[in-house]
Short mmCIF file of C-alpha atoms and ligand atoms in Angstrom, two decimals:
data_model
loop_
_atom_site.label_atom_id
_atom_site.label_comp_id
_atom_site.label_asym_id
_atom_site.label_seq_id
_atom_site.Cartn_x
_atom_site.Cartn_y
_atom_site.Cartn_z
CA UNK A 1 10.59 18.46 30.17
CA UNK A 2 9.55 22.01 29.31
CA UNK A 3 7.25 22.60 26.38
CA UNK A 4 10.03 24.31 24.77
CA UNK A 5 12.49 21.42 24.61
CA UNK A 6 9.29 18.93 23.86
CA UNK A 7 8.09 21.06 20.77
CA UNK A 8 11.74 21.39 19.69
CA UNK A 9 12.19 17.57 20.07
CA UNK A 10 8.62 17.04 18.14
CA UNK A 11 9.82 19.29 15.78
CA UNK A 12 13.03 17.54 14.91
CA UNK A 13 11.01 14.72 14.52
CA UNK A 14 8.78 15.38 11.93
CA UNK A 15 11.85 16.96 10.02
CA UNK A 16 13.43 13.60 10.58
CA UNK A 17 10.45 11.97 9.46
CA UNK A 18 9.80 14.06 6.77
CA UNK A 19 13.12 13.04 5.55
CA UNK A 20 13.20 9.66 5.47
CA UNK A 21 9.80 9.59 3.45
CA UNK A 22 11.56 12.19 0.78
CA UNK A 23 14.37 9.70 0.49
CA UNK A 24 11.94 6.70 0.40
CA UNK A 25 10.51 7.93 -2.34
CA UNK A 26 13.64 9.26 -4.29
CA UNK A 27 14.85 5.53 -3.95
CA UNK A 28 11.58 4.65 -5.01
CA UNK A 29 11.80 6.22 -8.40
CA UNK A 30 15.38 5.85 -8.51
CA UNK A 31 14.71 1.90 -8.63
CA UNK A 32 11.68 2.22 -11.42
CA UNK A 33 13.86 3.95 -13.55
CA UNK A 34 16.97 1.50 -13.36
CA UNK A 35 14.00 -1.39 -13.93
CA UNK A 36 12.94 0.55 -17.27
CA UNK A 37 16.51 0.75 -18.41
CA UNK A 38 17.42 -2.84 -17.43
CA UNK A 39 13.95 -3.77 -18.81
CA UNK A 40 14.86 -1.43 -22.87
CA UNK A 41 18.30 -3.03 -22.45
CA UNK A 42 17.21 -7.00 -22.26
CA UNK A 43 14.39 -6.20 -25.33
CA UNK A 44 17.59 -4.45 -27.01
CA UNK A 45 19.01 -8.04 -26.76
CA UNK A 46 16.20 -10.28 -27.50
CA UNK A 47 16.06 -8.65 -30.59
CA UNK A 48 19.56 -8.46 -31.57
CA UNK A 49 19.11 -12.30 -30.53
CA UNK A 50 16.38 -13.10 -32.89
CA UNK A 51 17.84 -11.31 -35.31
CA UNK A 52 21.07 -13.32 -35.24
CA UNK A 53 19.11 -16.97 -35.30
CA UNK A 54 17.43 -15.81 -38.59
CA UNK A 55 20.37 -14.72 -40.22
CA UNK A 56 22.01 -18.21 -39.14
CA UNK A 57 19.16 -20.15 -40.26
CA UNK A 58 19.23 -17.84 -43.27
CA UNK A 59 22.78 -18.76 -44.22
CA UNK A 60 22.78 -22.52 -44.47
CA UNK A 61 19.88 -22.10 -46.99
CA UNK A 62 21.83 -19.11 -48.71
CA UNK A 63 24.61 -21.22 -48.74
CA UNK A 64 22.57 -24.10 -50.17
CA UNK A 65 21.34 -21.52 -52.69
CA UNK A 66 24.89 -20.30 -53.75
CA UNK A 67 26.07 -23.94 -54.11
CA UNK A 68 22.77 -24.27 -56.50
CA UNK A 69 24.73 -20.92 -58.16
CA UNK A 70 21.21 -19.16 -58.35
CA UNK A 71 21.88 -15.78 -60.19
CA UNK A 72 21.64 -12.41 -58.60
CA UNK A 73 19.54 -14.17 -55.33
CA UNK A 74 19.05 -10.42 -53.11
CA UNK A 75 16.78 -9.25 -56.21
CA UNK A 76 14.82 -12.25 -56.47
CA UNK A 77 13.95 -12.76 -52.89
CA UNK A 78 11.40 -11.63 -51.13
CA UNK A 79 11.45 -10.27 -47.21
CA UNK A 80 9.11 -12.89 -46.40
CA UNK A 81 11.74 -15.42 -47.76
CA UNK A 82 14.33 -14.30 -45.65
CA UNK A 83 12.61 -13.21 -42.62
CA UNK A 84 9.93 -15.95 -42.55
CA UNK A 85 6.80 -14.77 -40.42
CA UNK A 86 6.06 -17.82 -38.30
CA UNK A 87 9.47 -18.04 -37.57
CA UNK A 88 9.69 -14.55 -36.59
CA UNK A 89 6.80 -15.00 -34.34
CA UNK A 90 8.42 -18.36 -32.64
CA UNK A 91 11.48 -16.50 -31.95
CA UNK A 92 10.36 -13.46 -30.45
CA UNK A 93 7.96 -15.50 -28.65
CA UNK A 94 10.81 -17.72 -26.84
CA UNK A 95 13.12 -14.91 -26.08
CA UNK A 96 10.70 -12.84 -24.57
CA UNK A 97 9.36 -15.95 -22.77
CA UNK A 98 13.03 -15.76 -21.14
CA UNK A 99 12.25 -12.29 -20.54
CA UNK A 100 9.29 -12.98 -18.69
CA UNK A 101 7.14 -11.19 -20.98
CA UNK A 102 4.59 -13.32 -22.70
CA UNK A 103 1.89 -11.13 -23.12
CA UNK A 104 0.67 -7.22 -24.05
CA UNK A 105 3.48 -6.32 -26.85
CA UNK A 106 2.93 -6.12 -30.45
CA UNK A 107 5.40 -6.07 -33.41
CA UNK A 108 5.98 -5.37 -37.08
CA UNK A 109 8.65 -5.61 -39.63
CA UNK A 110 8.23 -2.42 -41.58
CA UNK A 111 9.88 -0.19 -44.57
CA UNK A 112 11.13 2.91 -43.24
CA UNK A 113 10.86 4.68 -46.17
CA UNK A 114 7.19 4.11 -47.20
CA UNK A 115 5.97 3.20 -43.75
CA UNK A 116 4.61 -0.01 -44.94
CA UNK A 117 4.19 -2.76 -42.77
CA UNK A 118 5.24 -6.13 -43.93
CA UNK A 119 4.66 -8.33 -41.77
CA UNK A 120 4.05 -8.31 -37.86
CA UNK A 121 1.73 -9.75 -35.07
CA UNK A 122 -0.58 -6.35 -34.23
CA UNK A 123 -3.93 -4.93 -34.28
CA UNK A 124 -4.33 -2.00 -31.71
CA UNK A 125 -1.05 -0.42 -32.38
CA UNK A 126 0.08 0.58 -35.59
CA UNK A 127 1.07 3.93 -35.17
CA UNK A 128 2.90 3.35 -32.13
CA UNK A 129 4.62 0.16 -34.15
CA UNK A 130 6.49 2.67 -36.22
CA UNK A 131 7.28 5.23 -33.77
CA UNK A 132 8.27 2.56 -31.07
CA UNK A 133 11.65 2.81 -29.13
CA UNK A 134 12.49 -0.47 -29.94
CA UNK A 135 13.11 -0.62 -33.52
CA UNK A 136 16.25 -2.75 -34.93
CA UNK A 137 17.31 -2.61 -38.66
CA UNK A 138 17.13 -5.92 -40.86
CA UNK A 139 20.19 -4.73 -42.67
CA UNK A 140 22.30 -8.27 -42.48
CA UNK A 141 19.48 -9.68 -43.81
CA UNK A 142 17.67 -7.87 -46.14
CA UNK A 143 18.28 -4.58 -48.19
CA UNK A 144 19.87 -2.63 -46.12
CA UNK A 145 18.90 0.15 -44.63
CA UNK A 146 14.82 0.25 -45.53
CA UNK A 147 13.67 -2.48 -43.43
CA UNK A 148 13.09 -2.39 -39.79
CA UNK A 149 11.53 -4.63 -36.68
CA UNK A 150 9.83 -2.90 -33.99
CA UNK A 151 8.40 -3.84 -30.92
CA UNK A 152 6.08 -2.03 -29.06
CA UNK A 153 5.02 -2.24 -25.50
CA UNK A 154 1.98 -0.36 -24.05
CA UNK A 155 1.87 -2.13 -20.71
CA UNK A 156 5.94 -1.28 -20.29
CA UNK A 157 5.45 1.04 -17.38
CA UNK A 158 2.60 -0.74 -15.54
CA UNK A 159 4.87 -3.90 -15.77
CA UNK A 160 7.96 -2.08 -14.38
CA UNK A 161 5.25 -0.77 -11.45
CA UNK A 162 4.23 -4.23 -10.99
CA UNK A 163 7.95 -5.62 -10.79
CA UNK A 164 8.35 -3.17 -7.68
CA UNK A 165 5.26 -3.06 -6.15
CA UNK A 166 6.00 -5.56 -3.61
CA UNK A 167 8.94 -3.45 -2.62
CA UNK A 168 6.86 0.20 -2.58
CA UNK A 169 3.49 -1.86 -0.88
CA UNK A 170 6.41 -3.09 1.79
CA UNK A 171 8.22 0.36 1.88
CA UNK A 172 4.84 2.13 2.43
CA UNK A 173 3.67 -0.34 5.67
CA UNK A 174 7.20 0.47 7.49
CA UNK A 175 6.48 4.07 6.92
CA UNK A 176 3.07 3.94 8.12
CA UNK A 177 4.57 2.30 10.79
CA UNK A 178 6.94 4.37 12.03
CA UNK A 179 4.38 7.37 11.95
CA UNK A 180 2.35 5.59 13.77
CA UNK A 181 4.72 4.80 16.43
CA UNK A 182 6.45 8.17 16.32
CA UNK A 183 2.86 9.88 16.70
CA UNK A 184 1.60 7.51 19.10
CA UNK A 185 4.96 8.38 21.26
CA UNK A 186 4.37 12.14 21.12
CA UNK A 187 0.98 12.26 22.13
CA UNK A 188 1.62 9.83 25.25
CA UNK A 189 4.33 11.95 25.92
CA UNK A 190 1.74 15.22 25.85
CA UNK A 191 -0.39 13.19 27.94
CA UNK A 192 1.75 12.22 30.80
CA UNK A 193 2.94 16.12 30.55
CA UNK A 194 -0.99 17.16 30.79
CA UNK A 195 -1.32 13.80 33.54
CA UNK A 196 1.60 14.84 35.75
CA UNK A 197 0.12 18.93 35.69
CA UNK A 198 -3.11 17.62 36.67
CA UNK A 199 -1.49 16.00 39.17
CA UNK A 200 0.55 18.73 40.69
CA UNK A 201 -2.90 20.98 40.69
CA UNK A 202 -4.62 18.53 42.96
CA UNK A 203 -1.73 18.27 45.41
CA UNK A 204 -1.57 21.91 44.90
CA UNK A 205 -5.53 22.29 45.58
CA UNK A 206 -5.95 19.20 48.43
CA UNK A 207 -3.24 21.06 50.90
CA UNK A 208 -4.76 24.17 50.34
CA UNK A 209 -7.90 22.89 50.75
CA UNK A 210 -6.38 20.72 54.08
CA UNK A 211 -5.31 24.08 54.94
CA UNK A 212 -8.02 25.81 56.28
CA UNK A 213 -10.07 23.10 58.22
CA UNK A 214 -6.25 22.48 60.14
CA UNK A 215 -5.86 26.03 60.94
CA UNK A 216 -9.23 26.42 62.35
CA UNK A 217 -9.41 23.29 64.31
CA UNK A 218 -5.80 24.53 65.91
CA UNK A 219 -7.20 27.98 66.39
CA UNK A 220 -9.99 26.58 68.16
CA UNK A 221 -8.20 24.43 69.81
CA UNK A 222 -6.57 26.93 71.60
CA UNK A 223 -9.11 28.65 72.46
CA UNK A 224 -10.60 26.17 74.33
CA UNK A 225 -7.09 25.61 76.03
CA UNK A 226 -8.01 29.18 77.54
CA UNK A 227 -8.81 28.84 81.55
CA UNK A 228 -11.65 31.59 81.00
CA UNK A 229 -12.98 30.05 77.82
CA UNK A 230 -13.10 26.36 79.63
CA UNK A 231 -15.03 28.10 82.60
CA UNK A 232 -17.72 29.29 79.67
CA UNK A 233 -19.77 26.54 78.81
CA UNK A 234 -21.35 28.27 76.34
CA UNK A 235 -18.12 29.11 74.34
CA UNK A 236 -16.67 25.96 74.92
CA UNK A 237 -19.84 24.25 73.19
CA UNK A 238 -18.97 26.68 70.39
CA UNK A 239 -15.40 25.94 69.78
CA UNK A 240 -15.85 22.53 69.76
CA UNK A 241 -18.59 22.39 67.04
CA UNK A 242 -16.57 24.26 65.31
CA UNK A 243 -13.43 21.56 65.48
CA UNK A 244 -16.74 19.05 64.69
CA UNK A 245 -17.46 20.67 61.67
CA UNK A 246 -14.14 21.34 59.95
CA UNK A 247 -13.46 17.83 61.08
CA UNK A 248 -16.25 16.64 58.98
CA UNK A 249 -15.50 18.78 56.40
CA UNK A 250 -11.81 16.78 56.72
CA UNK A 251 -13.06 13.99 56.12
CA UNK A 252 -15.38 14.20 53.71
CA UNK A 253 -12.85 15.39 51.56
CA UNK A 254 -10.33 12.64 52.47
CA UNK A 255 -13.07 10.60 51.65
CA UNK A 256 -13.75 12.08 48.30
CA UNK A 257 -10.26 11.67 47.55
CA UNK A 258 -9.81 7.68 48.47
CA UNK A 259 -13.22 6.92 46.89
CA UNK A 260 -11.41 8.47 43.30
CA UNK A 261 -8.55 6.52 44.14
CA UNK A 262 -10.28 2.93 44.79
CA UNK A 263 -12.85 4.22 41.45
CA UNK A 264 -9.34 4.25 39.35
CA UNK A 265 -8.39 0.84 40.54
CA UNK A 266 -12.59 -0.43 39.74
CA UNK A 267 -12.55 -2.12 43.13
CA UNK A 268 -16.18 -0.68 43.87
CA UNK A 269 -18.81 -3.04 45.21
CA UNK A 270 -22.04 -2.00 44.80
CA UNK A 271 -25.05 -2.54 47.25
CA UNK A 272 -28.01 -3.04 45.07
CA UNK A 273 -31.55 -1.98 46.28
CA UNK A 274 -34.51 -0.98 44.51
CA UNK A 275 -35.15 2.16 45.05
CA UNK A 276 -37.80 5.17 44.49
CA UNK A 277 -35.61 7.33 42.93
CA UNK A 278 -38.04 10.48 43.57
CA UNK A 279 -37.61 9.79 47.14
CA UNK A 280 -33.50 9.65 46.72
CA UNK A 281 -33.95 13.41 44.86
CA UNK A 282 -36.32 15.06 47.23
CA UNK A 283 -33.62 13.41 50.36
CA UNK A 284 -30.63 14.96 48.40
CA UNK A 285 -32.22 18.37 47.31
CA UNK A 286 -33.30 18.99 50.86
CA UNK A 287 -29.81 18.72 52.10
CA UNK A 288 -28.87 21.83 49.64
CA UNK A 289 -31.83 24.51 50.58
CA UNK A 290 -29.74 26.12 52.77
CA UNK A 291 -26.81 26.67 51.04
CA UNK A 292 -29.72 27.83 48.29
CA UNK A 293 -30.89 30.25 50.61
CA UNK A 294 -27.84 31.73 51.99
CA UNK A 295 -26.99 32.51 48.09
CA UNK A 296 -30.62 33.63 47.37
CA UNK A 297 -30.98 30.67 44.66
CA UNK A 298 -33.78 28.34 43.67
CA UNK A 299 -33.55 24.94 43.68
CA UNK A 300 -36.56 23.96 42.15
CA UNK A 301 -37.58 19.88 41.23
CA UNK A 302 -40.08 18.54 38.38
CA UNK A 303 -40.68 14.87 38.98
CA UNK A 304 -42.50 13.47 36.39
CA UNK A 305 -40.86 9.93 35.64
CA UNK A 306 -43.57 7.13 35.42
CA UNK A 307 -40.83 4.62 36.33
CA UNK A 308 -39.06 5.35 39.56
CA UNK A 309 -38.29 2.33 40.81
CA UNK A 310 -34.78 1.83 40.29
CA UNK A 311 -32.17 -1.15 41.46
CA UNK A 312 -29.11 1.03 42.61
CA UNK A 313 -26.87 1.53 45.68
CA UNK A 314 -28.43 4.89 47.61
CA UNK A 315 -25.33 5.35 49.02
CA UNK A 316 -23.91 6.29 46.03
CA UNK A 317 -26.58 7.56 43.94
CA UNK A 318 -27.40 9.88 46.36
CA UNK A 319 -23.16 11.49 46.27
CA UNK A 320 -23.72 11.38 42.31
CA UNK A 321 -26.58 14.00 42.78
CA UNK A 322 -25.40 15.94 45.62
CA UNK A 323 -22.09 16.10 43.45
CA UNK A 324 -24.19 17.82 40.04
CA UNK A 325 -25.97 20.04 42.34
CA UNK A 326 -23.20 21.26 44.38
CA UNK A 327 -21.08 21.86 41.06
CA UNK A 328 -24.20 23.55 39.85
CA UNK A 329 -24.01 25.90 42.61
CA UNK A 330 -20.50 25.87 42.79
CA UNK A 331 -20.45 27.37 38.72
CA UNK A 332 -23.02 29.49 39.14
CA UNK A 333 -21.65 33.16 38.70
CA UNK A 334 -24.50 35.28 40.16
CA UNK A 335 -27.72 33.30 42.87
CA UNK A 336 -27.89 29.69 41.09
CA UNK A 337 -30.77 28.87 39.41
CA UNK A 338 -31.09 25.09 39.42
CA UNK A 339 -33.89 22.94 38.37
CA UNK A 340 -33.66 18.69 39.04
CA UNK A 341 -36.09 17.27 37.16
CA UNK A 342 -37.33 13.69 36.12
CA UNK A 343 -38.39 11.45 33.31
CA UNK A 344 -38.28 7.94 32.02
CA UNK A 345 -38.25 5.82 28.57
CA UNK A 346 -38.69 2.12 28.10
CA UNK A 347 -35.25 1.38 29.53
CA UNK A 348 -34.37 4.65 31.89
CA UNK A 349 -35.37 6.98 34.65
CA UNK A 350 -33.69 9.76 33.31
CA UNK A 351 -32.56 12.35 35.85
CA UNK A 352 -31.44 16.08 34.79
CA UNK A 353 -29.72 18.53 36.50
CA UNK A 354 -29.64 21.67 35.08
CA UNK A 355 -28.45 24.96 35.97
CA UNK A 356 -27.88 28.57 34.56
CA UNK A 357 -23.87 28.68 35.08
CA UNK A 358 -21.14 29.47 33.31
CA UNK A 359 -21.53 26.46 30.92
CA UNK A 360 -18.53 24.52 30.19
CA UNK A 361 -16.63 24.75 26.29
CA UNK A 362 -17.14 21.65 23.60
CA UNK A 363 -13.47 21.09 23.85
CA UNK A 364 -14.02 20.80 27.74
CA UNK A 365 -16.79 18.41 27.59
CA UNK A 366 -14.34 15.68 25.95
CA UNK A 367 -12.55 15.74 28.81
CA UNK A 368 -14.63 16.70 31.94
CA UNK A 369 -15.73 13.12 33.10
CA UNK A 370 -11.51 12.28 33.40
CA UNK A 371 -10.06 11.63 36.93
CA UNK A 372 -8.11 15.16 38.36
CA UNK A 373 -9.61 17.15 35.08
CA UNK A 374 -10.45 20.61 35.89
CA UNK A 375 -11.60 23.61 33.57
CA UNK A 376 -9.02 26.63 33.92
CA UNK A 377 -11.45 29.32 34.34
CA UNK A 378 -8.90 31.64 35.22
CA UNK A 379 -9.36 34.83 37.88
CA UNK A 380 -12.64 35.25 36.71
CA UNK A 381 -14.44 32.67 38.84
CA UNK A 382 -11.67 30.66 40.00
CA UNK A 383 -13.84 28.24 42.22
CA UNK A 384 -12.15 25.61 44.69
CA UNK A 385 -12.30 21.57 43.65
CA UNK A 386 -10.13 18.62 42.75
CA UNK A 387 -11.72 17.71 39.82
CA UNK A 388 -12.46 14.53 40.76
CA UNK A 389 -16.90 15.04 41.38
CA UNK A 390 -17.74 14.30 37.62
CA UNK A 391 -14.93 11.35 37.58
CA UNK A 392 -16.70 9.47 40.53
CA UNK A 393 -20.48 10.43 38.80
CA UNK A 394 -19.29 8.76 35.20
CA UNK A 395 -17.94 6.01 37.07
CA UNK A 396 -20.59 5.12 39.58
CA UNK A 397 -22.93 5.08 37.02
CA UNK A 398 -20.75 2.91 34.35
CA UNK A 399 -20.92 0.56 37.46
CA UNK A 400 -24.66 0.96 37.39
CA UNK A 401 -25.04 -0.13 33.81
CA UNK A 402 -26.35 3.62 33.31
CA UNK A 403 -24.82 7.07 31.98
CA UNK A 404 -24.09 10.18 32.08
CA UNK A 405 -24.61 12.53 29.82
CA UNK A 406 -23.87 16.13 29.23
CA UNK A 407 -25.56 19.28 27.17
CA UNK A 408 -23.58 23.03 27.81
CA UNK A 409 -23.02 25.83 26.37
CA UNK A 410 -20.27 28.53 27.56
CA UNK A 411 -22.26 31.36 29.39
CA UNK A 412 -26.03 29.86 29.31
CA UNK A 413 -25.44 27.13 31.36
CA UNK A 414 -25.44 23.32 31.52
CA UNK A 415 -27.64 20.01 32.14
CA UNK A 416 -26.32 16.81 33.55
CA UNK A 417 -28.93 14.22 32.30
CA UNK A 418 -27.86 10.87 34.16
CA UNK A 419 -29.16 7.43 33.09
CA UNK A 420 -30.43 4.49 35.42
CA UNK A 421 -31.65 1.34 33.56
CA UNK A 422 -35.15 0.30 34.87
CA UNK A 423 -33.96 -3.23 35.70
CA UNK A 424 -36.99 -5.07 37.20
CA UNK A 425 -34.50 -7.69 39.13
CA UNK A 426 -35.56 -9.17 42.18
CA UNK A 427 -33.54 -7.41 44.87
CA UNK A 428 -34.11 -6.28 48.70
CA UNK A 429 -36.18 -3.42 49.31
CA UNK A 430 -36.59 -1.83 52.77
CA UNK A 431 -37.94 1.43 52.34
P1 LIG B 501 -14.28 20.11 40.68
O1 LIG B 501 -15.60 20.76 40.70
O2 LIG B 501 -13.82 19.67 42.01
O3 LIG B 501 -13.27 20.91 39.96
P2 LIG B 501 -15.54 18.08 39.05
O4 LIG B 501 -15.01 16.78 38.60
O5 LIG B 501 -16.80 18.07 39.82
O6 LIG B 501 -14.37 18.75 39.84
O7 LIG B 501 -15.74 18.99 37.80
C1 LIG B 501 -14.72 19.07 36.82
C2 LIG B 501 -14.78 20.40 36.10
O8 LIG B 501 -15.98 20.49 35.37
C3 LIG B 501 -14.80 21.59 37.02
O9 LIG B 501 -13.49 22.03 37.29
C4 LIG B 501 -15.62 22.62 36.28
O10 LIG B 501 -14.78 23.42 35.54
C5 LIG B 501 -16.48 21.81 35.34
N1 LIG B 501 -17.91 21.76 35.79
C6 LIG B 501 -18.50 20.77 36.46
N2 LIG B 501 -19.81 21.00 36.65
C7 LIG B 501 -20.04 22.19 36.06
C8 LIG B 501 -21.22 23.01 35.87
N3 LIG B 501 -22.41 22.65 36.37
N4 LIG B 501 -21.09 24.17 35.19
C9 LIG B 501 -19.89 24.52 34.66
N5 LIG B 501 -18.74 23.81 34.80
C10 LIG B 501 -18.83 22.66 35.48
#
């Protein structure tokens, strides 16, 4: 897939994504507000209902009043007669019971005209009382048209919230979910894309790198084919070092590459000896004075680890180095400067390699220690590798129990500090 078509897909994505969370929460609200209506309709009811039972209870004793033939009763009577306070309170109590509401609302009956409150269950809420939503008038029972009861709520929104909050709590885990999933998706997908170009690098890098040895050895080859070349001892000798060498060079890089490969898998068995480390470095550092020389370099070493007796395999402790100081040569623009040094703490010999290259970028450093990873450094010093040296140190020293670890800065250069526990174990030593 081309980046194109993958950042149009992505994008279609998060627009779909986008989307769904718009209309989650448009549903959302939608469903709050049909709760507050349902919720303003049912207190509508309850007290209409209440209402209704005091006027019936009303009118037996009314009727028991008219039978008595008491004279002009409405005058005479006072609200508190009619509506009578504890049975107000019972009422609304049980109907709002129904409702589910048993707590957090307070009510009065009040005149409308003179604002006075005439009875009514409240202490916080007065003013709220009279300007409440839910007011209904007392007419039927009392002179009409003064007299109201009101009910006020001031939890009625955080109860609605709470009535849905299962639903939004539930709503919001699917889509944290799904974002989750969909981001998890696109950024495996942009790492098998990065994966499979890595890939196609190193095949691209390994047969040009198979290249040249192959050629030579068949030039050479035929050259020693050649009657008068065979007859020349001398030349002969020559030609077939040379087939030696590129050979070698063959196989160390097959090598390289099947030693990544069985790394990957973790199938590495270690042969464990204790070892003077500042022995291993001097071995290794040897090895490179040539290639020094040829560049006009130094390769200079400061050994001054107290503890340098280390358990490891030599074998490949000694590749680790030899792969930091070739890649310290190898990323050096002008004649490498390159200093090994040594030191230890309670736990490590600590060895550095450091160097005066072209440093390697923060972003880089994430990623510099993962199998086939290579830094693009463009035409500018575009140096020949597979990228899998610093996968092999990180990994041989995991395998050690040790680290590696990595300071750089673009254009000043960079310092491999690698980590080998001092483990005093009792292991073979036959140095
Ligand atoms: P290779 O050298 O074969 O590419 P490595 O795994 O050894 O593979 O290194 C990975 C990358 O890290 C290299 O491509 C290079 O860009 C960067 N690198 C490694 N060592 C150095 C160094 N000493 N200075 C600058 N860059 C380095």
């Amino acid at each position: 897939m081309t980046v194109k078509k993958l950042n149009v897909l992505l994008f279609a994505a998060l627009v779909s994504l986008l989307g769904v969370v718009a209309m989650q929460v448009y549903w959302v609200q939608n469903a709050f507000h049909l709760k507050e209506e349902q919720f303003n309709k049912s207190v509508g009811i309850a007290m209409k209902t209440v209402l209704n039972r005091i006027l019936e209870l009303n009118t037996d004793e009314n009727l028991r009043r008219i039978a008595l033939r008491e004279p002009c009763m409405n005058e005479k009577t006072k609200i508190t007669d009619v509506i009578p306070p504890r049975l107000l309170d019972s009422l609304i109590r049980t109907e709002f019971k129904c409702l589910k509401v048993t707590k957090g609302y307070e009510y009065a009956v009040f005149n409308k005209v003179n604002k006075r409150i005439v009875m009514g269950n409240y202490t916080h809420y007065t003013k709220e009382i009279l300007q409440s939503d839910f007011q209904q008038s007392v007419d039927a029972l009392y002179k009409p048209g003064s007299y109201f009861l009101s009910i006020y709520f001031p939890q009625k929104k955080a109860g609605v919230f709470m009535q849905l909050f299962g639903w939004m709590v539930l709503s919001a885990i699917f889509l944290i979910a799904v974002a989750m999933s969909f981001w998890l998706t696109i950024r495996t997908v942009y790492q098998q894309k990065k994966w499979s170009e890595m890939k196609t690098d190193f095949i691209n890098n390994m047969t040009h790198e198979f290249k040249t040895p192959i050629s030579t050895i068949g030039v050479a080859s035929e050259m020693l084919l050649k009657d008068e070349i065979s007859k020349d001892i001398a030349r002969t000798k020559k030609y077939a070092s040379v087939i030696l060498s590129e050979n070698l060079r063959l196989q160390n890089q097959v090598e390289q590459v099947l030693q990544s490969a069985i790394l990957e898998k973790g199938d590495v068995k270690l042969r464990l000896k204790s070892t003077d480390i500042h022995k291993l470095i001097h071995q290794t550092v040897e090895n490179f004075q040539f290639r020094i020389n040829e560049k006009k370099g130094s390769l200079v070493t400061s050994l001054e680890a107290h503890d340098y007796m280390v358990v490891v395999d030599r074998h490949h402790i000694i590749n680790v180095l030899a792969n930091l100081i070739d890649n310290a040569i190898k990323y050096s623009v002008n004649a490498p400067s390159i200093v090994v040094s040594s030191t230890s703490n309670k736990h490590h010999a600590i060895v550095r390699v450091a160097d005066e290259g072209i440093g390697i970028s923060k972003e880089d450093q994430k990623h510099i220690f993962k199998n086939l990873y290579r830094v693009h450094t463009g035409d500018v010093h575009d140096v020949k590798g597979f990228g899998i040296g610093l996968f092999y140190v990180y990994k041989i020293l995991e395998l050690h129990g040790g680290r590696i670890e990595l300071e750089s800065e673009p254009g000043k250069g960079s310092v491999f500090s690698m980590y080998l526990p001092l483990n005093h174990l009792t292991t073979t030593s036959d140095e």
